[in-house]
CSV table of C-alpha atoms and ligand atoms in Angstrom, one decimal:
chain,number,residue,atom,x,y,z
A,1,MET,CA,0.0,0.0,0.0
A,2,ASN,CA,1.4,3.3,-1.1
A,3,SER,CA,0.7,6.6,0.7
A,4,PRO,CA,-1.6,8.9,-1.3
A,5,ALA,CA,1.4,11.2,-2.2
A,6,VAL,CA,3.3,8.3,-3.7
A,7,ASP,CA,0.2,7.1,-5.6
A,8,THR,CA,-0.1,10.6,-7.1
A,9,LEU,CA,3.5,10.4,-8.4
A,10,PHE,CA,2.9,6.9,-9.8
A,11,ASP,CA,-0.2,8.3,-11.7
A,12,GLU,CA,1.8,11.2,-13.0
A,13,LEU,CA,4.4,8.8,-14.4
A,14,GLU,CA,1.7,6.5,-15.8
A,15,MET,CA,3.0,3.6,-13.6
A,16,SER,CA,0.3,1.4,-12.1
A,17,TYR,CA,1.6,-0.2,-8.9
A,18,GLU,CA,1.9,-4.0,-9.2
A,19,PRO,CA,2.7,-5.6,-5.8
A,20,ASP,CA,5.0,-8.3,-7.1
A,21,ASN,CA,7.0,-6.0,-9.3
A,22,ILE,CA,10.4,-5.4,-7.7
A,23,TYR,CA,11.0,-2.1,-9.4
A,24,TYR,CA,7.7,-0.7,-8.0
A,25,GLN,CA,8.5,-2.1,-4.6
A,26,THR,CA,11.9,-0.4,-4.5
A,27,ILE,CA,10.8,2.9,-5.9
A,28,SER,CA,7.7,3.2,-3.7
A,29,ALA,CA,9.9,2.9,-0.5
A,30,VAL,CA,12.4,5.5,-2.0
A,31,LEU,CA,9.6,7.9,-2.8
A,32,GLU,CA,8.1,7.4,0.7
A,33,ALA,CA,11.5,8.5,2.1
A,34,SER,CA,11.7,11.4,-0.3
A,35,GLN,CA,8.3,12.7,1.0
A,36,ARG,CA,9.7,12.5,4.6
A,37,ILE,CA,12.7,14.7,3.8
A,38,GLY,CA,10.6,17.2,1.9
A,39,MET,CA,12.3,16.6,-1.5
A,40,SER,CA,10.9,18.7,-4.3
A,41,HIS,CA,8.4,17.3,-6.7
A,42,ARG,CA,10.6,17.6,-9.7
A,43,GLU,CA,13.5,15.7,-7.9
A,44,GLN,CA,11.1,13.0,-6.9
A,45,LEU,CA,10.0,12.6,-10.6
A,46,ILE,CA,13.6,12.4,-11.7
A,47,LEU,CA,14.5,9.7,-9.2
A,48,ALA,CA,11.4,7.7,-10.0
A,49,GLN,CA,12.8,6.6,-13.4
A,50,PRO,CA,16.3,5.6,-14.6
A,51,LYS,CA,18.0,8.1,-16.9
A,52,ASN,CA,19.0,5.5,-19.4
A,53,GLU,CA,17.9,1.9,-20.0
A,54,LEU,CA,20.1,0.1,-22.5
A,55,MET,CA,19.3,-3.4,-23.9
A,56,VAL,CA,21.7,-5.1,-26.3
A,57,HIS,CA,21.6,-8.3,-28.3
A,58,PHE,CA,24.7,-9.8,-29.8
A,59,PRO,CA,25.8,-13.1,-31.4
A,60,VAL,CA,28.8,-15.1,-30.1
A,61,ARG,CA,30.5,-18.1,-31.7
A,62,MET,CA,30.4,-21.1,-29.4
A,63,ASP,CA,33.1,-23.8,-29.1
A,64,ASP,CA,31.2,-26.2,-31.4
A,65,GLY,CA,31.1,-23.6,-34.2
A,66,SER,CA,27.5,-22.6,-33.8
A,67,TYR,CA,26.3,-19.1,-33.0
A,68,GLN,CA,24.2,-18.1,-30.1
A,69,LEU,CA,22.4,-14.8,-29.5
A,70,PHE,CA,22.7,-13.1,-26.0
A,71,LYS,CA,20.8,-10.4,-24.3
A,72,GLY,CA,22.4,-7.8,-22.0
A,73,TYR,CA,21.3,-4.8,-20.0
A,74,ARG,CA,22.8,-1.7,-18.5
A,75,VAL,CA,20.5,0.6,-16.6
A,76,GLN,CA,21.9,4.0,-15.6
A,77,HIS,CA,19.6,5.3,-12.9
A,78,ASN,CA,21.2,8.6,-11.8
A,79,ASN,CA,24.4,10.5,-12.0
A,80,VAL,CA,23.9,13.7,-10.1
A,81,ALA,CA,26.6,12.8,-7.5
A,82,GLY,CA,29.2,11.3,-10.0
A,83,PRO,CA,29.7,8.7,-12.7
A,84,TYR,CA,27.2,5.8,-12.9
A,85,LYS,CA,28.4,2.9,-10.8
A,86,GLY,CA,27.3,-0.7,-10.2
A,87,GLY,CA,27.8,-4.4,-10.9
A,88,ILE,CA,27.0,-6.6,-13.9
A,89,ARG,CA,25.1,-9.7,-13.0
A,90,TYR,CA,25.4,-13.0,-15.1
A,91,HIS,CA,22.4,-15.0,-14.4
A,92,GLU,CA,19.8,-16.9,-16.5
A,93,ASP,CA,16.9,-15.1,-14.8
A,94,VAL,CA,17.7,-11.4,-15.3
A,95,TYR,CA,15.0,-9.1,-16.4
A,96,LEU,CA,14.8,-5.4,-17.0
A,97,ASP,CA,12.7,-4.6,-13.9
A,98,ASP,CA,15.2,-6.4,-11.6
A,99,ILE,CA,18.1,-4.5,-13.1
A,100,LYS,CA,16.2,-1.2,-12.9
A,101,SER,CA,15.5,-1.8,-9.2
A,102,LEU,CA,19.1,-2.8,-8.5
A,103,ALA,CA,20.3,0.4,-10.3
A,104,VAL,CA,18.1,2.5,-8.0
A,105,LEU,CA,19.6,0.7,-5.0
A,106,MET,CA,23.1,1.6,-6.3
A,107,THR,CA,22.2,5.2,-6.4
A,108,MET,CA,20.9,5.0,-2.9
A,109,LYS,CA,24.0,3.0,-1.7
A,110,CYS,CA,26.5,5.4,-3.1
A,111,ALA,CA,24.6,8.4,-1.8
A,112,LEU,CA,24.3,6.9,1.7
A,113,MET,CA,28.0,6.2,1.9
A,114,ARG,CA,28.8,9.6,0.3
A,115,LEU,CA,30.8,8.0,-2.5
A,116,PRO,CA,31.3,10.3,-5.5
A,117,TYR,CA,29.1,8.1,-7.7
A,118,GLY,CA,25.6,7.7,-9.1
A,119,GLY,CA,23.9,4.4,-9.6
A,120,ALA,CA,23.7,1.8,-12.4
A,121,LYS,CA,23.4,-2.0,-12.8
A,122,GLY,CA,24.0,-4.4,-15.7
A,123,GLY,CA,22.9,-7.9,-16.4
A,124,LEU,CA,23.6,-10.6,-18.9
A,125,LYS,CA,21.0,-13.4,-19.4
A,126,LEU,CA,23.4,-16.3,-19.0
A,127,ASN,CA,24.1,-19.1,-16.6
A,128,PRO,CA,27.9,-18.8,-16.5
A,129,ARG,CA,28.3,-22.4,-15.4
A,130,SER,CA,26.7,-23.6,-18.7
A,131,VAL,CA,29.5,-22.3,-20.9
A,132,SER,CA,33.3,-23.0,-21.2
A,133,THR,CA,35.9,-20.5,-20.0
A,134,ASP,CA,36.7,-19.6,-23.7
A,135,GLU,CA,33.0,-19.0,-24.4
A,136,LEU,CA,32.6,-16.9,-21.3
A,137,MET,CA,35.5,-14.7,-22.4
A,138,ARG,CA,34.1,-14.3,-26.0
A,139,ILE,CA,30.6,-13.5,-24.5
A,140,THR,CA,32.1,-10.9,-22.1
A,141,ARG,CA,34.2,-9.3,-24.8
A,142,ARG,CA,31.2,-9.0,-27.2
A,143,PHE,CA,29.0,-7.7,-24.4
A,144,THR,CA,31.7,-5.0,-23.6
A,145,ALA,CA,31.9,-4.1,-27.3
A,146,ALA,CA,28.1,-3.8,-27.5
A,147,LEU,CA,28.1,-1.5,-24.5
A,148,GLY,CA,30.7,0.6,-26.3
A,149,SER,CA,31.0,4.2,-25.1
A,150,ASN,CA,28.0,3.7,-22.8
A,151,ILE,CA,30.6,2.8,-20.2
A,152,GLY,CA,33.9,4.6,-19.3
A,153,PRO,CA,36.1,5.5,-16.3
A,154,ASP,CA,34.4,8.9,-15.9
A,155,TYR,CA,31.0,7.9,-17.1
A,156,ASP,CA,29.8,4.5,-16.0
A,157,ILE,CA,32.0,2.0,-14.1
A,158,PRO,CA,30.8,-1.6,-13.9
A,159,ALA,CA,32.0,-4.2,-11.3
A,160,PRO,CA,31.3,-7.8,-10.5
A,161,ASP,CA,27.9,-9.0,-9.2
A,162,MET,CA,26.3,-12.4,-8.9
A,163,GLY,CA,27.8,-14.8,-11.5
A,164,SER,CA,30.5,-12.4,-12.6
A,165,ASN,CA,34.0,-12.1,-11.0
A,166,ALA,CA,37.5,-10.6,-11.2
A,167,GLN,CA,38.4,-12.6,-14.3
A,168,VAL,CA,35.3,-11.3,-16.1
A,169,MET,CA,36.3,-7.7,-15.1
A,170,ALA,CA,39.8,-8.3,-16.5
A,171,TRP,CA,38.3,-9.3,-19.9
A,172,MET,CA,36.0,-6.3,-19.8
A,173,ALA,CA,38.8,-3.9,-19.0
A,174,ASP,CA,41.1,-5.4,-21.7
A,175,THR,CA,38.3,-5.1,-24.3
A,176,TYR,CA,37.5,-1.6,-23.4
A,177,ILE,CA,41.2,-0.6,-23.5
A,178,ASN,CA,41.5,-2.0,-27.0
A,179,PHE,CA,38.6,0.1,-28.2
A,180,ALA,CA,39.3,3.3,-26.1
A,181,GLU,CA,40.4,6.2,-28.2
A,182,ILE,CA,42.6,7.7,-25.5
A,183,ASN,CA,46.3,7.9,-25.0
A,184,ASN,CA,46.4,6.9,-21.4
A,185,LYS,CA,45.6,3.2,-21.9
A,186,VAL,CA,46.7,2.3,-18.3
A,187,GLU,CA,44.2,4.6,-16.7
A,188,ALA,CA,41.5,3.2,-18.9
A,189,ARG,CA,41.6,0.1,-16.6
A,190,SER,CA,39.5,2.1,-14.1
A,191,VAL,CA,36.5,1.6,-16.5
A,192,VAL,CA,35.7,-1.4,-14.2
A,193,THR,CA,36.4,-2.3,-10.6
A,194,GLY,CA,36.7,-5.6,-8.9
A,195,LYS,CA,39.7,-6.5,-11.2
A,196,PRO,CA,42.3,-9.1,-10.2
A,197,LEU,CA,45.1,-7.7,-8.0
A,198,ALA,CA,47.8,-8.1,-10.6
A,199,PHE,CA,45.8,-6.0,-13.1
A,200,GLY,CA,44.8,-2.9,-11.1
A,201,GLY,CA,42.6,-4.6,-8.5
A,202,SER,CA,42.6,-3.6,-4.8
A,203,GLU,CA,43.5,-5.5,-1.8
A,204,GLY,CA,40.4,-6.5,0.1
A,205,ARG,CA,37.9,-6.1,-2.8
A,206,GLU,CA,37.0,-9.8,-3.0
A,207,LYS,CA,35.9,-10.0,0.7
A,208,ALA,CA,34.7,-6.3,0.8
A,209,THR,CA,30.9,-6.9,0.9
A,210,GLY,CA,31.3,-9.4,3.7
A,211,GLN,CA,33.7,-7.2,5.5
A,212,GLY,CA,31.2,-4.3,5.3
A,213,VAL,CA,28.4,-6.5,6.7
A,214,VAL,CA,30.7,-7.4,9.7
A,215,ASP,CA,31.7,-3.7,10.2
A,216,VAL,CA,28.0,-2.6,10.3
A,217,LEU,CA,27.1,-5.4,12.7
A,218,GLU,CA,29.9,-4.4,15.1
A,219,VAL,CA,28.5,-0.8,15.3
A,220,LEU,CA,24.8,-1.7,15.5
A,221,MET,CA,24.6,-4.9,17.6
A,222,PRO,CA,25.4,-3.4,21.0
A,223,GLY,CA,22.5,-0.9,20.6
A,224,MET,CA,20.2,-3.9,20.0
A,225,GLY,CA,21.4,-5.7,23.1
A,226,LEU,CA,23.3,-8.4,21.1
A,227,ASP,CA,26.9,-9.4,21.3
A,228,LEU,CA,28.7,-10.4,18.0
A,229,SER,CA,31.1,-12.7,19.9
A,230,VAL,CA,28.4,-15.0,21.2
A,231,CYS,CA,25.6,-14.6,18.8
A,232,THR,CA,24.1,-17.3,16.5
A,233,TYR,CA,23.1,-16.8,12.9
A,234,SER,CA,21.8,-18.6,9.8
A,235,LEU,CA,22.7,-17.6,6.2
A,236,ILE,CA,21.1,-17.8,2.8
A,237,GLY,CA,23.6,-18.2,0.0
A,238,TYR,CA,27.2,-19.2,0.1
A,239,GLY,CA,28.7,-17.3,-2.8
A,240,ASN,CA,31.2,-14.5,-2.5
A,241,VAL,CA,29.1,-12.4,0.0
A,242,GLY,CA,27.8,-15.3,2.1
A,243,SER,CA,31.0,-17.2,2.4
A,244,TRP,CA,33.1,-14.1,3.2
A,245,THR,CA,30.5,-12.9,5.8
A,246,ALA,CA,30.7,-16.4,7.4
A,247,ARG,CA,34.5,-16.5,7.5
A,248,LEU,CA,34.8,-13.0,8.9
A,249,LEU,CA,32.0,-13.6,11.5
A,250,ALA,CA,33.7,-16.8,12.6
A,251,ALA,CA,36.8,-14.8,13.4
A,252,LYS,CA,34.6,-12.6,15.7
A,253,GLY,CA,33.2,-15.6,17.5
A,254,ALA,CA,29.7,-15.7,16.0
A,255,LYS,CA,28.2,-19.2,15.5
A,256,CYS,CA,26.7,-20.3,12.1
A,257,LEU,CA,23.9,-22.7,12.8
A,258,ALA,CA,22.4,-23.1,9.4
A,259,VAL,CA,23.1,-22.4,5.7
A,260,MET,CA,20.8,-22.7,2.7
A,261,ASP,CA,21.6,-22.3,-1.0
A,262,HIS,CA,19.9,-23.1,-4.4
A,263,LYS,CA,20.2,-26.9,-3.8
A,264,GLY,CA,19.2,-27.2,-0.1
A,265,ALA,CA,19.9,-26.5,3.5
A,266,ILE,CA,22.2,-27.8,6.2
A,267,TYR,CA,22.3,-27.4,10.1
A,268,ASN,CA,24.7,-28.1,12.9
A,269,ALA,CA,23.7,-27.0,16.5
A,270,GLU,CA,27.4,-26.9,17.4
A,271,GLY,CA,28.2,-24.5,14.6
A,272,ILE,CA,29.3,-24.9,10.9
A,273,ASP,CA,33.0,-24.5,10.0
A,274,ALA,CA,32.9,-21.5,7.6
A,275,GLU,CA,36.3,-22.1,6.1
A,276,ALA,CA,35.7,-25.8,5.5
A,277,LEU,CA,32.3,-25.1,4.0
A,278,ALA,CA,33.9,-22.5,1.6
A,279,THR,CA,36.4,-25.1,0.3
A,280,TYR,CA,33.5,-27.7,0.0
A,281,VAL,CA,31.3,-25.2,-2.0
A,282,ARG,CA,34.2,-24.3,-4.3
A,283,GLU,CA,34.7,-28.0,-5.1
A,284,THR,CA,31.0,-29.1,-5.4
A,285,GLY,CA,29.1,-25.9,-6.2
A,286,SER,CA,26.6,-26.3,-3.3
A,287,VAL,CA,26.5,-26.6,0.5
A,288,LEU,CA,24.5,-29.9,0.2
A,289,GLY,CA,26.3,-33.0,1.3
A,290,PHE,CA,28.8,-31.1,3.5
A,291,GLU,CA,29.9,-33.5,6.2
A,292,GLY,CA,30.2,-31.0,8.9
A,293,ALA,CA,26.4,-30.6,9.1
A,294,GLY,CA,23.1,-32.5,8.6
A,295,GLU,CA,20.5,-31.8,5.9
A,296,ILE,CA,17.3,-30.0,6.8
A,297,SER,CA,14.2,-28.9,4.9
A,298,GLU,CA,13.6,-25.3,3.7
A,299,GLU,CA,10.8,-25.0,6.4
A,300,GLU,CA,13.2,-26.2,9.1
A,301,PHE,CA,15.9,-23.7,7.9
A,302,TYR,CA,13.5,-20.7,8.1
A,303,SER,CA,12.2,-21.9,11.5
A,304,CYS,CA,15.7,-22.0,13.1
A,305,GLU,CA,15.9,-19.9,16.2
A,306,VAL,CA,18.9,-17.5,15.7
A,307,ASP,CA,19.9,-14.0,16.7
A,308,LEU,CA,20.7,-13.0,13.0
A,309,LEU,CA,19.3,-14.2,9.7
A,310,ILE,CA,21.5,-13.1,6.9
A,311,PRO,CA,20.1,-13.4,3.3
A,312,ALA,CA,23.1,-13.1,1.0
A,313,ALA,CA,21.6,-14.4,-2.3
A,314,LEU,CA,18.9,-13.3,-4.7
A,315,GLU,CA,16.2,-10.7,-4.3
A,316,GLN,CA,12.7,-11.4,-2.8
A,317,MET,CA,13.7,-14.6,-1.1
A,318,ILE,CA,11.8,-13.7,2.1
A,319,HIS,CA,8.1,-13.2,1.4
A,320,GLN,CA,4.7,-13.7,3.1
A,321,GLY,CA,5.0,-17.5,2.5
A,322,ASN,CA,8.1,-18.0,4.6
A,323,ALA,CA,8.2,-14.8,6.8
A,324,LYS,CA,5.8,-16.4,9.3
A,325,LEU,CA,8.3,-19.2,10.0
A,326,ILE,CA,11.2,-16.9,10.7
A,327,ARG,CA,12.5,-16.8,14.3
A,328,CYS,CA,15.4,-14.4,14.3
A,329,LYS,CA,15.9,-11.1,16.2
A,330,VAL,CA,17.6,-9.2,13.5
A,331,LEU,CA,17.5,-9.7,9.7
A,332,VAL,CA,20.7,-8.5,8.1
A,333,GLU,CA,20.3,-7.7,4.4
A,334,ALA,CA,23.6,-8.7,2.9
A,335,ALA,CA,21.8,-9.3,-0.4
A,336,ASN,CA,20.0,-6.5,-2.4
A,337,ALA,CA,16.2,-6.3,-1.8
A,338,PRO,CA,15.9,-9.8,-0.2
A,339,VAL,CA,12.6,-9.1,1.5
A,340,THR,CA,9.3,-8.3,-0.2
A,341,PRO,CA,7.2,-5.5,1.4
A,342,GLU,CA,4.6,-8.0,2.6
A,343,GLY,CA,7.4,-10.2,4.1
A,344,GLU,CA,8.8,-7.0,5.7
A,345,ASN,CA,5.4,-6.1,7.3
A,346,MET,CA,5.0,-9.5,8.8
A,347,LEU,CA,8.5,-9.5,10.3
A,348,VAL,CA,8.2,-6.0,11.7
A,349,GLU,CA,4.9,-6.9,13.3
A,350,ARG,CA,6.7,-9.8,15.1
A,351,GLY,CA,9.4,-7.4,16.4
A,352,VAL,CA,12.2,-8.4,14.0
A,353,THR,CA,14.6,-5.5,13.3
A,354,ILE,CA,15.7,-5.3,9.6
A,355,LEU,CA,19.1,-3.8,8.8
A,356,PRO,CA,18.7,-2.4,5.3
A,357,ALA,CA,20.6,-3.6,2.2
A,358,ILE,CA,21.9,-0.2,1.1
A,359,LEU,CA,23.8,0.0,4.4
A,360,CYS,CA,24.7,-3.6,5.0
A,361,ASN,CA,26.1,-4.5,1.5
A,362,SER,CA,27.8,-1.3,0.5
A,363,GLY,CA,31.2,-2.5,1.5
A,364,GLY,CA,31.7,-3.9,-2.1
A,365,VAL,CA,31.1,-0.6,-3.9
A,366,THR,CA,33.1,1.2,-1.2
A,367,VAL,CA,36.2,-0.8,-1.9
A,368,SER,CA,35.4,-0.5,-5.7
A,369,TYR,CA,35.7,3.3,-5.1
A,370,PHE,CA,39.1,2.6,-3.4
A,371,GLU,CA,40.2,0.6,-6.4
A,372,TRP,CA,39.2,3.3,-8.8
A,373,LYS,CA,40.9,6.0,-6.7
A,374,GLN,CA,44.1,3.9,-6.5
A,375,ASN,CA,44.1,3.3,-10.3
A,376,ARG,CA,43.8,7.0,-11.0
A,377,GLN,CA,46.5,7.9,-8.6
A,378,SER,CA,48.8,5.0,-9.6
A,379,GLU,CA,48.8,3.8,-6.0
A,380,GLN,CA,48.5,0.4,-4.3
A,381,TRP,CA,47.2,0.5,-0.8
A,382,ASP,CA,48.0,-2.3,1.6
A,383,ALA,CA,45.2,-4.5,3.1
A,384,GLU,CA,45.3,-2.8,6.5
A,385,THR,CA,44.7,0.6,4.9
A,386,VAL,CA,41.8,-0.7,2.9
A,387,ASP,CA,40.2,-2.3,6.0
A,388,ARG,CA,40.7,0.8,8.1
A,389,ARG,CA,39.2,3.2,5.5
A,390,LEU,CA,36.3,0.8,4.8
A,391,LYS,CA,35.4,0.4,8.5
A,392,ARG,CA,35.3,4.2,8.9
A,393,ILE,CA,33.0,4.6,5.9
A,394,MET,CA,30.7,1.8,7.1
A,395,GLN,CA,30.5,3.2,10.6
A,396,ASP,CA,29.7,6.7,9.3
A,397,GLY,CA,27.0,5.2,7.1
A,398,ALA,CA,25.5,3.3,10.0
A,399,GLN,CA,25.4,6.5,12.2
A,400,ARG,CA,23.7,8.4,9.4
A,401,VAL,CA,20.9,5.7,9.2
A,402,LEU,CA,20.4,5.8,13.1
A,403,LEU,CA,20.2,9.6,13.0
A,404,ALA,CA,17.7,9.6,10.2
A,405,ALA,CA,15.6,7.0,12.0
A,406,THR,CA,15.3,9.3,15.0
A,407,LYS,CA,14.9,12.5,13.0
A,408,TYR,CA,12.1,11.1,10.8
A,409,ASP,CA,10.7,8.6,13.3
A,410,CYS,CA,10.7,5.7,10.7
A,411,SER,CA,12.0,2.2,10.1
A,412,LEU,CA,15.7,1.8,9.4
A,413,ARG,CA,14.9,1.0,5.7
A,414,ILE,CA,13.1,4.3,5.2
A,415,ALA,CA,15.9,6.0,7.3
A,416,SER,CA,18.6,4.6,5.0
A,417,TYR,CA,16.9,6.0,2.0
A,418,ALA,CA,16.2,9.3,3.7
A,419,ALA,CA,19.9,9.7,4.7
A,420,ALA,CA,20.8,8.9,1.0
A,421,LEU,CA,18.2,11.3,-0.4
A,422,GLU,CA,19.3,14.2,1.9
A,423,HIS,CA,22.6,14.1,0.1
A,424,LEU,CA,21.1,14.0,-3.4
A,425,LYS,CA,18.6,16.7,-2.5
A,426,GLU,CA,21.5,19.0,-1.5
A,427,ILE,CA,23.3,18.4,-4.7
A,428,TYR,CA,20.2,19.0,-6.9
A,429,GLU,CA,19.5,22.2,-5.0
A,430,LEU,CA,23.1,23.4,-5.6
A,431,ARG,CA,23.2,22.3,-9.3
A,432,GLY,CA,19.7,23.1,-10.3
A,433,ILE,CA,18.1,21.6,-13.4
A,434,PHE,CA,19.7,22.3,-16.8
A,435,PRO,CA,19.1,24.5,-18.8
B,501,LIG,N1,27.7,-5.5,-7.3
B,501,LIG,C1,28.0,-4.9,-6.0
B,501,LIG,C2,26.8,-4.2,-5.4
B,501,LIG,O1,25.7,-4.6,-5.7
B,501,LIG,C3,29.2,-4.0,-6.2
B,501,LIG,C4,29.0,-2.8,-7.1
B,501,LIG,C5,30.3,-2.1,-7.4
B,501,LIG,O2,31.3,-2.4,-6.8
B,501,LIG,O3,30.3,-1.1,-8.2
B,501,LIG,O4,26.9,-3.4,-4.6
C-alpha cells in the first residue's frame, strides 16, 4: 500500500503499482522516504525513473562452431553525484525490472555512503556455469563491445555482481582498453572495478561486501542488546558475499547454525565451520552433502531460532509465504532487496529488526571506489589501509541511518533512503536543473 502522495507520483508517471514488481516495490519505498525529507516534486519525478535503459543483443561463436544470441542490459539510474556505478550480473533469470530496481539501489547506496558516484546496474542473461571459459571470455568481450561508449572511467563504471567475477572484469577492462580512443591506456583500466590484484585490483575487494556486513554489525549490535562474539546466525547463499561474511564472522566468535543455497539447507547445532564449507562449495558448487552438518528442509531452515538471519543471495527470497516461519531477532540484508514489502510487514509486526541492504552491503562498492581511486593515482594501498578506511565509511553510514531513523521517526529502511536522499537533494539544489 502506497501513501496517497506516492500514488499521485505513480499516476503522473503513468505507472500502475503491481505488488509483485520489484521495481515498483523499491521505488515506492524510496519515494516514501523522499516525502519525509521534503524533496521537491521535480526531484522525486527524476528519481522515479532511470536516466537510461540500454538493452543489447549480440551473437557469439560457441566452441562447437554454432552461433548463439545473447541479451544484456545496462540501466543507468542517476548520475547527479558522480559517474554511474554498479555491478554486472550474469544469471539466466535477469529481467529489465530487476536491473532497474538494482540500479536505484546503487544510487541510494553510493549516496548513503557519500561516495562520488551515481547508480547503475547491468545484467547478462546467461548461466555462467553452462559455458566454457573460452566461451565466457568471448561473450564478455562481445558484451563489452556492445556497451561501447556507454561505459567509461568517468562515465559508467561496472563491477562484479552475482555470477561475474574478477576474471570477467579483467576481460571487460582489456576489451575496453582495445577500443578506447585515448592515450592513457593504463588509466582506462579504471573503467571497471573488482579486477584481479595483478591487473589494477585492490587489496580487500573480494571480501569487501562481507567485511562491510561485519563492520556494520559491530557498530549496531550493542545498541540492539546483542553481542557479536556470542551470537548465532543462519545464512542464505554461500557465494562471494555469504562465504566471506561467514568466514569473517567466525573470526569474531559468532556461530553459524544453518546455511541454505539453491540446492538445499544444512544445520549443525554446534556450529558450521565456515572455512571448510567455503572449500567444499568451491569444489562441489553447493552446501548440500557437507559432512560438517546435517541436511534440513527449507521450512526447518527458516524456523531455526537464531539471533541473526543473513540473506546473501537473490532478491525477494523472504516473502509472506516464509516470513511467518522466521524466528530471528535481526534480519541483516547482505543481499539486495531480499525481503518483499509483505514479508517485511510480517517480520516487523513480530518485532524483527531489519538492517537495510543499502547500508549492509555497501562494502563492495566502497572498496570499488578505493580501487578506482588507486588506479587514477597510480597507488596500491595495503590491506590494512583498505580495511581501516572501509570500516570508517561503514561506521559513518550506520550512524547516518540511526540519526535519520530518529529524525524522521521511521524504520531503518526508510531512514537509510532518507539519509541517502538528503545528500542527493542538497546536490540537486546546488546544481539546479539544466538549462
Ligand atoms: N555488485 C556490487 C553491489 O551490488 C558492487 C558494485 C560495485 O562495486 O560497483 O553493490
